[in-house]
CSV table of C-alpha atoms in Angstrom, one decimal:
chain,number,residue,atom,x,y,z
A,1,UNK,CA,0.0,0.0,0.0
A,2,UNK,CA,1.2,3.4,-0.6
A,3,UNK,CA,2.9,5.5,1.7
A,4,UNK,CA,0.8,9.4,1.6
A,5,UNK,CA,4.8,10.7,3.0
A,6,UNK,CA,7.1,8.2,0.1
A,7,UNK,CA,9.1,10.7,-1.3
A,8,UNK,CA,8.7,11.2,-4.8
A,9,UNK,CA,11.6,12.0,-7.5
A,10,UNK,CA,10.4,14.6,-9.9
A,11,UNK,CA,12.3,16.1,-12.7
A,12,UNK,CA,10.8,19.9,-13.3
A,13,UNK,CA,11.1,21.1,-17.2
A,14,UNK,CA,10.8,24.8,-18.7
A,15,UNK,CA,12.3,26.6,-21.1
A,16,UNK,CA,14.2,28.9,-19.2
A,17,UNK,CA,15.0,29.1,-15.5
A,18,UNK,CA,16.2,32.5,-13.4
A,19,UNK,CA,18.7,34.4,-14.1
A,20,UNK,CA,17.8,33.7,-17.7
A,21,UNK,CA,14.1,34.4,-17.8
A,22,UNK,CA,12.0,36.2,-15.2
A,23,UNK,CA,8.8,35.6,-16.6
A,24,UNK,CA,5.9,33.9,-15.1
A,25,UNK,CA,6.4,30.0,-16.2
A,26,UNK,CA,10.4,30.6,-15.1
A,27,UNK,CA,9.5,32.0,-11.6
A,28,UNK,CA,6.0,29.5,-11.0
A,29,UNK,CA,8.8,26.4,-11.8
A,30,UNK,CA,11.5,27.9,-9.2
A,31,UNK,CA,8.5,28.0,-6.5
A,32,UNK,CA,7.5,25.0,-7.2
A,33,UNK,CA,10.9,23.5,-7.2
A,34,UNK,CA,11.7,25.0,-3.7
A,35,UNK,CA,8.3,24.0,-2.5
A,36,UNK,CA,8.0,20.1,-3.4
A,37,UNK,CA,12.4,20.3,-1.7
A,38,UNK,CA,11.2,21.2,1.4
A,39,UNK,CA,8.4,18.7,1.2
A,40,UNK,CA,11.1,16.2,1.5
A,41,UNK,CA,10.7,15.2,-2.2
A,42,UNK,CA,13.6,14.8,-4.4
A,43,UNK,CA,14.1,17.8,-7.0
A,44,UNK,CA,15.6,18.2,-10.3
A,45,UNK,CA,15.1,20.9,-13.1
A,46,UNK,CA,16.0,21.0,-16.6
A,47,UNK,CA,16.3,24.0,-18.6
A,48,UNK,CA,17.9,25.8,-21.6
A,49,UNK,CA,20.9,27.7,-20.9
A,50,UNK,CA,21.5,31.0,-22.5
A,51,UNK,CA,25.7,30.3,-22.3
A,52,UNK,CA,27.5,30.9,-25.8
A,53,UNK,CA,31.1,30.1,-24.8
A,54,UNK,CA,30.7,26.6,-24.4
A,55,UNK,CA,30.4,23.8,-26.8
A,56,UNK,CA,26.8,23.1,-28.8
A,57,UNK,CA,25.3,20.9,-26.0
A,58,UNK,CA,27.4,21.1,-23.2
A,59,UNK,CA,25.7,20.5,-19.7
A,60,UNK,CA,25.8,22.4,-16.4
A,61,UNK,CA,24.8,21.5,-13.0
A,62,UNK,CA,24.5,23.4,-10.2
A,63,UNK,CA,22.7,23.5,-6.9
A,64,UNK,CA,22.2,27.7,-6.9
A,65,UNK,CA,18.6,27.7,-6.0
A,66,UNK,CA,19.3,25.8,-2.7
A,67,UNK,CA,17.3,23.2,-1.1
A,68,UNK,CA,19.4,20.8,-2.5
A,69,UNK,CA,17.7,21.1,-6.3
A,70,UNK,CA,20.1,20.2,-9.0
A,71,UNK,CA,20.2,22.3,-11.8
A,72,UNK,CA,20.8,21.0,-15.5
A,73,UNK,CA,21.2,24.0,-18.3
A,74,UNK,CA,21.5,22.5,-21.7
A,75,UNK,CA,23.3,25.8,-23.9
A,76,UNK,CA,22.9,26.0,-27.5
A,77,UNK,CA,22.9,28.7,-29.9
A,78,UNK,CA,19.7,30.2,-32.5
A,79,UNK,CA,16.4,31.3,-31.2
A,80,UNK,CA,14.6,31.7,-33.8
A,81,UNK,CA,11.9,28.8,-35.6
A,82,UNK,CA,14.3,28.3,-38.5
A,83,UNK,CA,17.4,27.7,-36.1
A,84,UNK,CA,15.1,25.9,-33.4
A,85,UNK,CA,13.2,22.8,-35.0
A,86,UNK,CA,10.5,21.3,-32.8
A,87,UNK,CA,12.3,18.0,-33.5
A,88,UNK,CA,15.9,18.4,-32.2
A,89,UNK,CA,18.2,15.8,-32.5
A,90,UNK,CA,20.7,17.0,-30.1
A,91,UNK,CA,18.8,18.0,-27.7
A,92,UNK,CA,16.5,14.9,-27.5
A,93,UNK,CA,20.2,13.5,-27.1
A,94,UNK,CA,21.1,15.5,-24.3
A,95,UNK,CA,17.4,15.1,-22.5
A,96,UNK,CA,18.2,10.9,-22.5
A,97,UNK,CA,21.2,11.3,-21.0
A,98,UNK,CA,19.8,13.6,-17.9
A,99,UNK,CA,16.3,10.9,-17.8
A,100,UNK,CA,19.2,8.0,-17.4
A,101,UNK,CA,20.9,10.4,-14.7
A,102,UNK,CA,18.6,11.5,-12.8
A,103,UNK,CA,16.2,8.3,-12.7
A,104,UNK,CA,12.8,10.6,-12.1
A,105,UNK,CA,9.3,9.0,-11.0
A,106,UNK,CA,7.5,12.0,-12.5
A,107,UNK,CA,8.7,14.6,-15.2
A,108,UNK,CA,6.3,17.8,-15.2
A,109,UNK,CA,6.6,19.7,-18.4
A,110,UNK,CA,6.4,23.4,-17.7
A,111,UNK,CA,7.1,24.2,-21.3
A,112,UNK,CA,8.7,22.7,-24.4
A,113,UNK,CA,9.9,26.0,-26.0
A,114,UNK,CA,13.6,25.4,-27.0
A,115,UNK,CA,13.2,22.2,-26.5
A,116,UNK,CA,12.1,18.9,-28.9
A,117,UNK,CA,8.7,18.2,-28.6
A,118,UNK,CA,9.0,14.9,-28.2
A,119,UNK,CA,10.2,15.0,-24.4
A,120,UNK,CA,6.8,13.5,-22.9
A,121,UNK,CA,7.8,10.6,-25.6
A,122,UNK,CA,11.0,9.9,-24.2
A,123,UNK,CA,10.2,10.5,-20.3
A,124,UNK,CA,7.1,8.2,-20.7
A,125,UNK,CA,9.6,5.7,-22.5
A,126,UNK,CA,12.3,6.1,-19.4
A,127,UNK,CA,9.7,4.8,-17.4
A,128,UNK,CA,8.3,8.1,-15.8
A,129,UNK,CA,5.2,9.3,-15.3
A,130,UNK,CA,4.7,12.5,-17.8
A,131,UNK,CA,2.9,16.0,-16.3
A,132,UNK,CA,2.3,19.1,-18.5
A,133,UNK,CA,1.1,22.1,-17.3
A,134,UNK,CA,-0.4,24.3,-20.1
A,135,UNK,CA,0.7,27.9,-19.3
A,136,UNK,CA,0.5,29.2,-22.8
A,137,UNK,CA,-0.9,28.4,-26.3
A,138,UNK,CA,2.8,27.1,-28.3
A,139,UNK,CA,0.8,23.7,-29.2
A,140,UNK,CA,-1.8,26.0,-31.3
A,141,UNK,CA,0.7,28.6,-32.3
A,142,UNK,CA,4.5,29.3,-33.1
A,143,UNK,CA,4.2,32.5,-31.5
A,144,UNK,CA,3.2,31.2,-28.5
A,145,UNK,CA,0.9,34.4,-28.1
A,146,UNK,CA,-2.2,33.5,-30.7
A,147,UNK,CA,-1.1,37.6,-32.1
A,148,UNK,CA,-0.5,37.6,-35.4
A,149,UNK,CA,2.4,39.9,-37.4
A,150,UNK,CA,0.0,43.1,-37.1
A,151,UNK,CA,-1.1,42.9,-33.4
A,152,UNK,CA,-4.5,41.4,-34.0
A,153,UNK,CA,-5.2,38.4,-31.8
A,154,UNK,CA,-5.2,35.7,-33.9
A,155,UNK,CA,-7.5,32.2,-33.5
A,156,UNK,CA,-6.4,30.3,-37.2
A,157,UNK,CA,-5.3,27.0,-36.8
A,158,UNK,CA,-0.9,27.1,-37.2
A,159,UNK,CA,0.3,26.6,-40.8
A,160,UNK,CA,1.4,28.5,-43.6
A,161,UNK,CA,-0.6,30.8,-42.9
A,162,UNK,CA,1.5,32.0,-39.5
A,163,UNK,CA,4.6,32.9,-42.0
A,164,UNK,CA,3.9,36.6,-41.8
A,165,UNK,CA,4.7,36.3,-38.4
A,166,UNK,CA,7.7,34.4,-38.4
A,167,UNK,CA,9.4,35.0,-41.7
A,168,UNK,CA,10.8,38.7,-43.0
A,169,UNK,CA,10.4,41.1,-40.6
A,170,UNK,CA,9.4,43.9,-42.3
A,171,UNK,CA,8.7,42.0,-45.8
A,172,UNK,CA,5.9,39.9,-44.0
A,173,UNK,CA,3.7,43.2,-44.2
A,174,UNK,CA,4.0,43.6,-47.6
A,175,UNK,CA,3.8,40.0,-48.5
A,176,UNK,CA,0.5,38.6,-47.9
A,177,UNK,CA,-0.4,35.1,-46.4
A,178,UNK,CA,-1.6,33.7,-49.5
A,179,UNK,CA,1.5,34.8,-51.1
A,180,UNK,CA,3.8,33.6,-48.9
A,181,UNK,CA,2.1,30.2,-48.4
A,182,UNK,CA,2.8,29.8,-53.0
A,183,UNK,CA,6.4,30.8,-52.5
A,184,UNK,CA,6.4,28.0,-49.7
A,185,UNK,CA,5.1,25.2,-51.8
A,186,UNK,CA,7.1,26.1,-54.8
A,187,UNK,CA,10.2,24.6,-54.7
A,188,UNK,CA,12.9,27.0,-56.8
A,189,UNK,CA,11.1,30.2,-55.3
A,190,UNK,CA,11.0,28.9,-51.6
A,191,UNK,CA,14.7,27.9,-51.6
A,192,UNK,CA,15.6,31.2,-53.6
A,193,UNK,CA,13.5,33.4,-50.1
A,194,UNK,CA,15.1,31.5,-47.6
A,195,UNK,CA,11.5,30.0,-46.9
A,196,UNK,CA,12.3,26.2,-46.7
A,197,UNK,CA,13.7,26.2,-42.8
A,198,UNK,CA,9.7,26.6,-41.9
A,199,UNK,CA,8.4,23.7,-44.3
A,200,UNK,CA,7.8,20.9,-41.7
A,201,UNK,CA,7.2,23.1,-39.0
A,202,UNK,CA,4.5,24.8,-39.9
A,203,UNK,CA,2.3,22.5,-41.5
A,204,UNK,CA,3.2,19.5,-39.1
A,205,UNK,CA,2.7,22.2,-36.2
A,206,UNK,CA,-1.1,20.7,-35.3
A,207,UNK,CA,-0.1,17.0,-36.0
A,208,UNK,CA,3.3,17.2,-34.1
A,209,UNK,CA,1.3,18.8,-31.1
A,210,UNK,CA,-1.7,16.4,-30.7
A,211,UNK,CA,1.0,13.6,-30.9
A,212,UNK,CA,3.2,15.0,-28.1
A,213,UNK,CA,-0.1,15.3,-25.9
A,214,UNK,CA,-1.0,12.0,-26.3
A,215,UNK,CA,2.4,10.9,-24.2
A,216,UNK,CA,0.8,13.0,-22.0
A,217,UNK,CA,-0.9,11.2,-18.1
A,218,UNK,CA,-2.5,13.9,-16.7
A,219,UNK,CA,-2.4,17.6,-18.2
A,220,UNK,CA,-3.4,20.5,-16.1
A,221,UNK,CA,-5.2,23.6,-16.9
A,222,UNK,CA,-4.6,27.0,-14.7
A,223,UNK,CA,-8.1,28.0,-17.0
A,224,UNK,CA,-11.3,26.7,-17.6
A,225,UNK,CA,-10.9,28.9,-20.7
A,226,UNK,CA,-7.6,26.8,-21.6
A,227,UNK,CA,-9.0,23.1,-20.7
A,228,UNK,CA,-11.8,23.5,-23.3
A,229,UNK,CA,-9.1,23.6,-25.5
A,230,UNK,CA,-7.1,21.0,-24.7
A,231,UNK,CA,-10.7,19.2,-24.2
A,232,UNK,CA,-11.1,19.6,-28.3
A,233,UNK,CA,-7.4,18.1,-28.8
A,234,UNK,CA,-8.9,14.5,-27.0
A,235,UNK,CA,-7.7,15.5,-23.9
A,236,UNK,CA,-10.5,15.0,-20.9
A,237,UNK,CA,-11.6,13.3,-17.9
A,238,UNK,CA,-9.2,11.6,-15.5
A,239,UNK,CA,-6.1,13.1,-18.2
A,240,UNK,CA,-6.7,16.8,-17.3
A,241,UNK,CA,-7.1,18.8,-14.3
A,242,UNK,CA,-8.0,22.3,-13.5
A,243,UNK,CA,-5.5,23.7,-10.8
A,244,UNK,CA,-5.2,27.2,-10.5
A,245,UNK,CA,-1.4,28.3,-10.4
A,246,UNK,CA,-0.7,29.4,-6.7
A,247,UNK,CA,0.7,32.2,-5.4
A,248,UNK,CA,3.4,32.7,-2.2
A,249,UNK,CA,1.5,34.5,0.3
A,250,UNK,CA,2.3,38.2,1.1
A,251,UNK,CA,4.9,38.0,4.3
A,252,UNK,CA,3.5,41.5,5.3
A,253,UNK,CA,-0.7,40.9,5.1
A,254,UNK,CA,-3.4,42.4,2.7
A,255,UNK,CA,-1.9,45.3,3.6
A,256,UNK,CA,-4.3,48.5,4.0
A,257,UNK,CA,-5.0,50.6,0.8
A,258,UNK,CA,-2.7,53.7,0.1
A,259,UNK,CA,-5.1,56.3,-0.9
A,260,UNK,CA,-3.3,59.4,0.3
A,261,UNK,CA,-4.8,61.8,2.6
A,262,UNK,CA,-5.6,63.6,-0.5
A,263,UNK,CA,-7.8,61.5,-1.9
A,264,UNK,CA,-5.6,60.4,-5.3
A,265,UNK,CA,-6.2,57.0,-5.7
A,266,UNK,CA,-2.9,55.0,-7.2
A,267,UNK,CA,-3.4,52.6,-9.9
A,268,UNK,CA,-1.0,49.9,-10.5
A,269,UNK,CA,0.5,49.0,-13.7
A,270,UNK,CA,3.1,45.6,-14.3
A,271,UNK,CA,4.0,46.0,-18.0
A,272,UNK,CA,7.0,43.9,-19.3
A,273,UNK,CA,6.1,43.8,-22.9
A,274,UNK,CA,4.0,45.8,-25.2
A,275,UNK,CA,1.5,43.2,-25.5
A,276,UNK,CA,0.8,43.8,-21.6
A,277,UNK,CA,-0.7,47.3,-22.8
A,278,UNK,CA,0.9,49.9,-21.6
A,279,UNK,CA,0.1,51.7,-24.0
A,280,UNK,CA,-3.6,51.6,-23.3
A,281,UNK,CA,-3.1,52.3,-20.0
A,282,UNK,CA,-1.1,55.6,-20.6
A,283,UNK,CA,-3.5,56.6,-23.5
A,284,UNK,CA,-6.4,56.3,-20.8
A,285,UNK,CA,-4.3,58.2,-17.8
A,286,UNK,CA,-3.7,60.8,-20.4
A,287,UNK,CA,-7.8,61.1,-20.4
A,288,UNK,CA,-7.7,61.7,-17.0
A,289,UNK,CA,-5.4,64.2,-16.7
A,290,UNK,CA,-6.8,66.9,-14.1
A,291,UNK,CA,-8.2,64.3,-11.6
A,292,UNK,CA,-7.2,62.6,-9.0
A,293,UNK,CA,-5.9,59.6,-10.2
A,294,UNK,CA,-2.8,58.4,-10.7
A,295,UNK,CA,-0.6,56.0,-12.5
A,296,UNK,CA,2.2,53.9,-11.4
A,297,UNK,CA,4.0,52.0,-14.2
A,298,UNK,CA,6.5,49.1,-13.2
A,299,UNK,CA,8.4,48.0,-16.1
A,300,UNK,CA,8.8,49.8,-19.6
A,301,UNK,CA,7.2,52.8,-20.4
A,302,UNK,CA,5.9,53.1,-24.6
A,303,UNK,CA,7.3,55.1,-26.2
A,304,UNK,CA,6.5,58.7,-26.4
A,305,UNK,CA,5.9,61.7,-23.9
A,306,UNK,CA,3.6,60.4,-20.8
A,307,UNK,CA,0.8,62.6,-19.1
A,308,UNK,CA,1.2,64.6,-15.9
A,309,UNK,CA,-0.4,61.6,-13.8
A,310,UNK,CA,1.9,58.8,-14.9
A,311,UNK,CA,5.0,57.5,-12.7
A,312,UNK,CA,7.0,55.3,-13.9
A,313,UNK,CA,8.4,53.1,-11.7
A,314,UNK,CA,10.6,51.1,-13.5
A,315,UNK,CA,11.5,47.1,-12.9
A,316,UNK,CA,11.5,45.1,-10.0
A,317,UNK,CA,12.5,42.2,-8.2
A,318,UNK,CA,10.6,39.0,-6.7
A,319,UNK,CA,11.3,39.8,-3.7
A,320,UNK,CA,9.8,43.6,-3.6
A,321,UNK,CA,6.3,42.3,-4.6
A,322,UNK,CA,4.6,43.1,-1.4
A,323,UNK,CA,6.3,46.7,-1.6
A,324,UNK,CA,5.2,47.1,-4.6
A,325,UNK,CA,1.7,46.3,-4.2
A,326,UNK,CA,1.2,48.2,-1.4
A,327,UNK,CA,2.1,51.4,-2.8
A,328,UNK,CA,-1.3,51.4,-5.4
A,329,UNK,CA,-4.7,50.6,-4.3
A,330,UNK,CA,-6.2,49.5,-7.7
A,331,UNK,CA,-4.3,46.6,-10.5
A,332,UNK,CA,-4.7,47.2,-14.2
A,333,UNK,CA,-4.2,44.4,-16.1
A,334,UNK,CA,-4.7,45.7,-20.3
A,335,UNK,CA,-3.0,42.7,-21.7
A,336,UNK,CA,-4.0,42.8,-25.8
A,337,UNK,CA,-3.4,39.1,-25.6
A,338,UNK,CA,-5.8,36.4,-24.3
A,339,UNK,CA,-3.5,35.1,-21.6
A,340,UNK,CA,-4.3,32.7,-19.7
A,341,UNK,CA,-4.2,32.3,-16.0
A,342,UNK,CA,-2.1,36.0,-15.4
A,343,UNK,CA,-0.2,35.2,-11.7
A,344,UNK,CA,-0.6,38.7,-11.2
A,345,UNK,CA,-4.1,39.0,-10.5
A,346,UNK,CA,-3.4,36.5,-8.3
A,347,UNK,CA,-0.9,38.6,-6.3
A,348,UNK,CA,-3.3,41.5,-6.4
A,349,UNK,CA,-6.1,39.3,-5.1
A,350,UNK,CA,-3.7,37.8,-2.3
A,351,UNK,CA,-3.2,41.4,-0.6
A,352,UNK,CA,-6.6,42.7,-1.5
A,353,UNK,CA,-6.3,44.9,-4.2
A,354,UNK,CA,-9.2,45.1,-7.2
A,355,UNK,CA,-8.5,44.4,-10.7
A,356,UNK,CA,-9.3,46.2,-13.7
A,357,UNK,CA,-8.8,43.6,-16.9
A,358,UNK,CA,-9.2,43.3,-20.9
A,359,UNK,CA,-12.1,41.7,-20.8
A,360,UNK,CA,-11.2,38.2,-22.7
A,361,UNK,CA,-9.6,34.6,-21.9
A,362,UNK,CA,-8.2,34.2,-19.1
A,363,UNK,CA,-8.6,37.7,-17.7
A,364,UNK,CA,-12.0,37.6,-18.2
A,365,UNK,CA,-12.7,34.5,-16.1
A,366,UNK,CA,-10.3,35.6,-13.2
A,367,UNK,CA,-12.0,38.8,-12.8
A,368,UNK,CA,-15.6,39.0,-11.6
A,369,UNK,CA,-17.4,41.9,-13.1
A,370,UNK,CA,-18.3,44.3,-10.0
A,371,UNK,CA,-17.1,42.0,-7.7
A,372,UNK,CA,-13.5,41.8,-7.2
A,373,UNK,CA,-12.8,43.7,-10.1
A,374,UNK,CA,-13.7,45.5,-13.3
A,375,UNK,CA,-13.4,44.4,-17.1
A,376,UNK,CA,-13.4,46.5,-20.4
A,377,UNK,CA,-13.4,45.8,-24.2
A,378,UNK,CA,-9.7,44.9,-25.3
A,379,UNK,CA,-7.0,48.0,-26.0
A,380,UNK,CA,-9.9,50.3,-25.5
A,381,UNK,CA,-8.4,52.9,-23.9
A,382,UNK,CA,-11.6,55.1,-23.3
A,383,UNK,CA,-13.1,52.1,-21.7
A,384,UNK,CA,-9.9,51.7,-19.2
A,385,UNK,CA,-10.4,55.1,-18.6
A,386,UNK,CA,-14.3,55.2,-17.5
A,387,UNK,CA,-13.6,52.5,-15.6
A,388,UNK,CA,-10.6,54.1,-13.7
A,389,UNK,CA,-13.1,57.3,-13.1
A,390,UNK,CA,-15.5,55.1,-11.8
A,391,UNK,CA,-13.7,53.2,-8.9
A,392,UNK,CA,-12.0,57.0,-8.4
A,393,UNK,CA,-15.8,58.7,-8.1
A,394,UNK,CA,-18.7,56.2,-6.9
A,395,UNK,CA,-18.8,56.1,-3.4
A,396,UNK,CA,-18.2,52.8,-1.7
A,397,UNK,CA,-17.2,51.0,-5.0
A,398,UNK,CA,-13.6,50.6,-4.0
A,399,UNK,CA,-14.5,49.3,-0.5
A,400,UNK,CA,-16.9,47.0,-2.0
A,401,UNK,CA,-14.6,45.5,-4.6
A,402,UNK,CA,-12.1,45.0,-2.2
A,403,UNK,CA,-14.7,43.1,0.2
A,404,UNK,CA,-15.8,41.0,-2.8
A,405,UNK,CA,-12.1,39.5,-3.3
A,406,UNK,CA,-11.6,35.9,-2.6
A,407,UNK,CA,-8.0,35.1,-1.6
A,408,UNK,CA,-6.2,32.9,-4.6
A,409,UNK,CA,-5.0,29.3,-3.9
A,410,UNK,CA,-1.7,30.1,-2.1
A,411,UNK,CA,1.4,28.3,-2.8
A,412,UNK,CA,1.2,25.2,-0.3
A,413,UNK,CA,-2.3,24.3,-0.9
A,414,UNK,CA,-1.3,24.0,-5.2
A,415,UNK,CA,1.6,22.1,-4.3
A,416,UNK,CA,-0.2,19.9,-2.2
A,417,UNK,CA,-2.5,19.1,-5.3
A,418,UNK,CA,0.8,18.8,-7.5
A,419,UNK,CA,1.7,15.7,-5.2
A,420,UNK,CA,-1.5,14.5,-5.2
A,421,UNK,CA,-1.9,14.7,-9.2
A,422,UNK,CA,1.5,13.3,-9.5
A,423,UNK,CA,0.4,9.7,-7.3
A,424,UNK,CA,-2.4,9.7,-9.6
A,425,UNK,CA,-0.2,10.5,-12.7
A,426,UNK,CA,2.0,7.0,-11.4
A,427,UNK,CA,-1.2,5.0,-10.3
A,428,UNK,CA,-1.9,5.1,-14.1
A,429,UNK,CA,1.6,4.4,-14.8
A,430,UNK,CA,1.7,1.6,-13.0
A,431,UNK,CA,-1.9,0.2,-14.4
A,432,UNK,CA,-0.8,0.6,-18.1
């Protein structure tokens, strides 16, 4: 019978790992990682390294997150599709070697960027039970975003049709699809534009993903929005769970709102990458110019000249989250992408602070509508900026949004339901 305590050897995968990404998947697989160590259960990771002065290939191990986690970086040079095939010889070569290493009872896929998609193959063929948690949409779309070349979300099934994005820079908005997709299939004119690096990958994209997923025991979902689509691609039932990504909780409290004596209320603002919408954000500040609202923008500002009532703020680190969102009383969240489970409205949540979010995928089903939070029509920046007005002017609406928030799933209750979906993940192992 099995022990509930039997310590459990899990191998964590992702594409990068801290210092060489700081982006959510990185720092979710870190806390994990530490989490599960202290649990008593035996921890490794495996990531790409970012190292160019070594040989193609070569492997480093290191123990620099602590809690006794080993650390394997596999660094190799490209970056780009035509340079980084979903089917990689060499790296499928180096991930054998750390399986027959490292002996794992379960591997839990955090992402296959950079990697050779056929990973859950060979860990389910080692003998380990094979996890994948679905933080982004790379099986539907090269881009990983599902935003096509001119900023438009984008919901086409991957093919020759996603060359615009990934081929040309500038020449993919001249060059239609449809264009593109002839020069593709003809073979003197495909070799003469450099086109034939994307051949197989982009029209094996669906079929490679579907066949990948199917090495898959138990996929999870941080969305309901992102298991219906894993639900069309066969995968149901007992082989997916739900599990919201947790958070760390705040070492300081909810923490009391900031509004100043004054009565400006702070708005907060975690923008990383234009697709977060900082633009949007700006562009609706700039509509408020004159009241008392304000601003505060962590990360990169767009460019251009910003309005009175924006401060920017600049980056941060993980371990200045709670000062950071205590010094705003309201989170805006204008992502122009669907995301899908955003960890930051998460951290709002966990120290009581209301969201306003683009009102689609995964935002849209984190954030209840005049509950915990507000949602408005995607990069609308006049809709942003009647809803900022509106928590700023409507007595009691702040209060009551805060009230309304439910705390998230915090970090030892997910990792608790990790273990637990792992001893099911072997159980079905073991029945095969």
């Amino acid at each position: 019978m099995e022990r509930r305590d039997m310590s459990i050897k899990i191998a964590l995968v992702a594409h990068y790992l801290p210092p060489n990404g700081w982006g959510g998947v990185e720092n979710y697989t870190v806390l994990v990682g530490k989490a599960l160590a202290k649990r008593g259960h035996s921890v490794c990771l495996y990531a790409r390294g970012t190292r160019t002065d070594v040989p193609e290939g070569f492997e480093e191990t290191d123990h620099r997150f602590g809690d006794g986690i080993e650390v394997t970086e596999s660094h190799r040079g490209g970056g780009e599709l035509r340079t980084e095939r979903r089917l990689r010889l060499l790296q499928s070569d180096r991930f054998a070697a750390f399986l027959e290493r490292t002996r794992p009872d379960v591997v839990h896929f955090q992402h296959l960027l950079y990697h050779s998609i056929d990973f859950p193959a060979q860990a389910k063929r080692a003998g380990a039970a094979v996890v994948l948690t679905i933080h982004d949409f790379w099986f539907d779309c090269p881009t990983v975003l599902r935003v096509d070349h001119t900023g438009a979300i984008c919901d086409r099934v991957a093919g020759s049709n996603c060359l615009p994005c990934l081929w040309g820079g500038r020449k993919s908005r001249v060059l239609p699809a449809a264009t593109l997709a002839t020069l593709m299939r003809t073979p003197g004119l495909r070799v003469l534009t450099d086109l034939h690096p994307y051949i197989d990958e982009l029209e094996n994209w669906p079929r490679n993903s579907e066949r990948s997923l199917r090495s898959v025991d138990i996929a999870i979902s941080p969305s309901r929005w992102v298991a219906e689509n894993l639900a069309a691609k066969g995968i149901s039932g007992p082989r997916l769970r739900v599990l919201d990504n947790g958070v760390a909780k705040p070492t300081d409290g909810t923490g009391d709102s900031p509004r100043s004596a004054d009565g400006v209320l702070r708005f907060g603002l975690i923008a990383t990458h234009p697709l977060k919408g900082g633009a949007v954000a700006v562009e609706a500040f700039r509509r408020l110019e004159g009241r008392p609202v304000r601003l505060l923008l962590f990360g990169k500002p767009p460019d251009g000249p910003l309005p009175s009532n924006v401060v920017v703020e600049g980056r941060y680190g993980r371990e200045e989250t709670d000062r950071v969102f205590r010094s705003f009383d309201v989170l805006i969240v204008p992502s122009l992408w669907y995301e899908n489970a955003p960890l930051v409205i998460r951290e709002a949540f966990a120290r009581k602070r209301p969201v306003i979010a683009s009102a689609i995928g995964g935002m849209k089903e984190s954030v209840r509508e005049g509950v915990d939070g507000l949602l408005f029509p995607v990069g609308d920046a006049g809709a942003l900026a009647e809803c900022v007005r509106r928590i700023a002017d409507e007595p009691g609406l702040h209060t009551n949004l805060r009230a309304g928030i439910r705390p998230p799933i915090f970090e030892e209750e997910h990792v608790n339901e990790l273990v637990e979906i792992y001893r099911q993940a072997l159980r079905s192992r073991r029945e095969e």
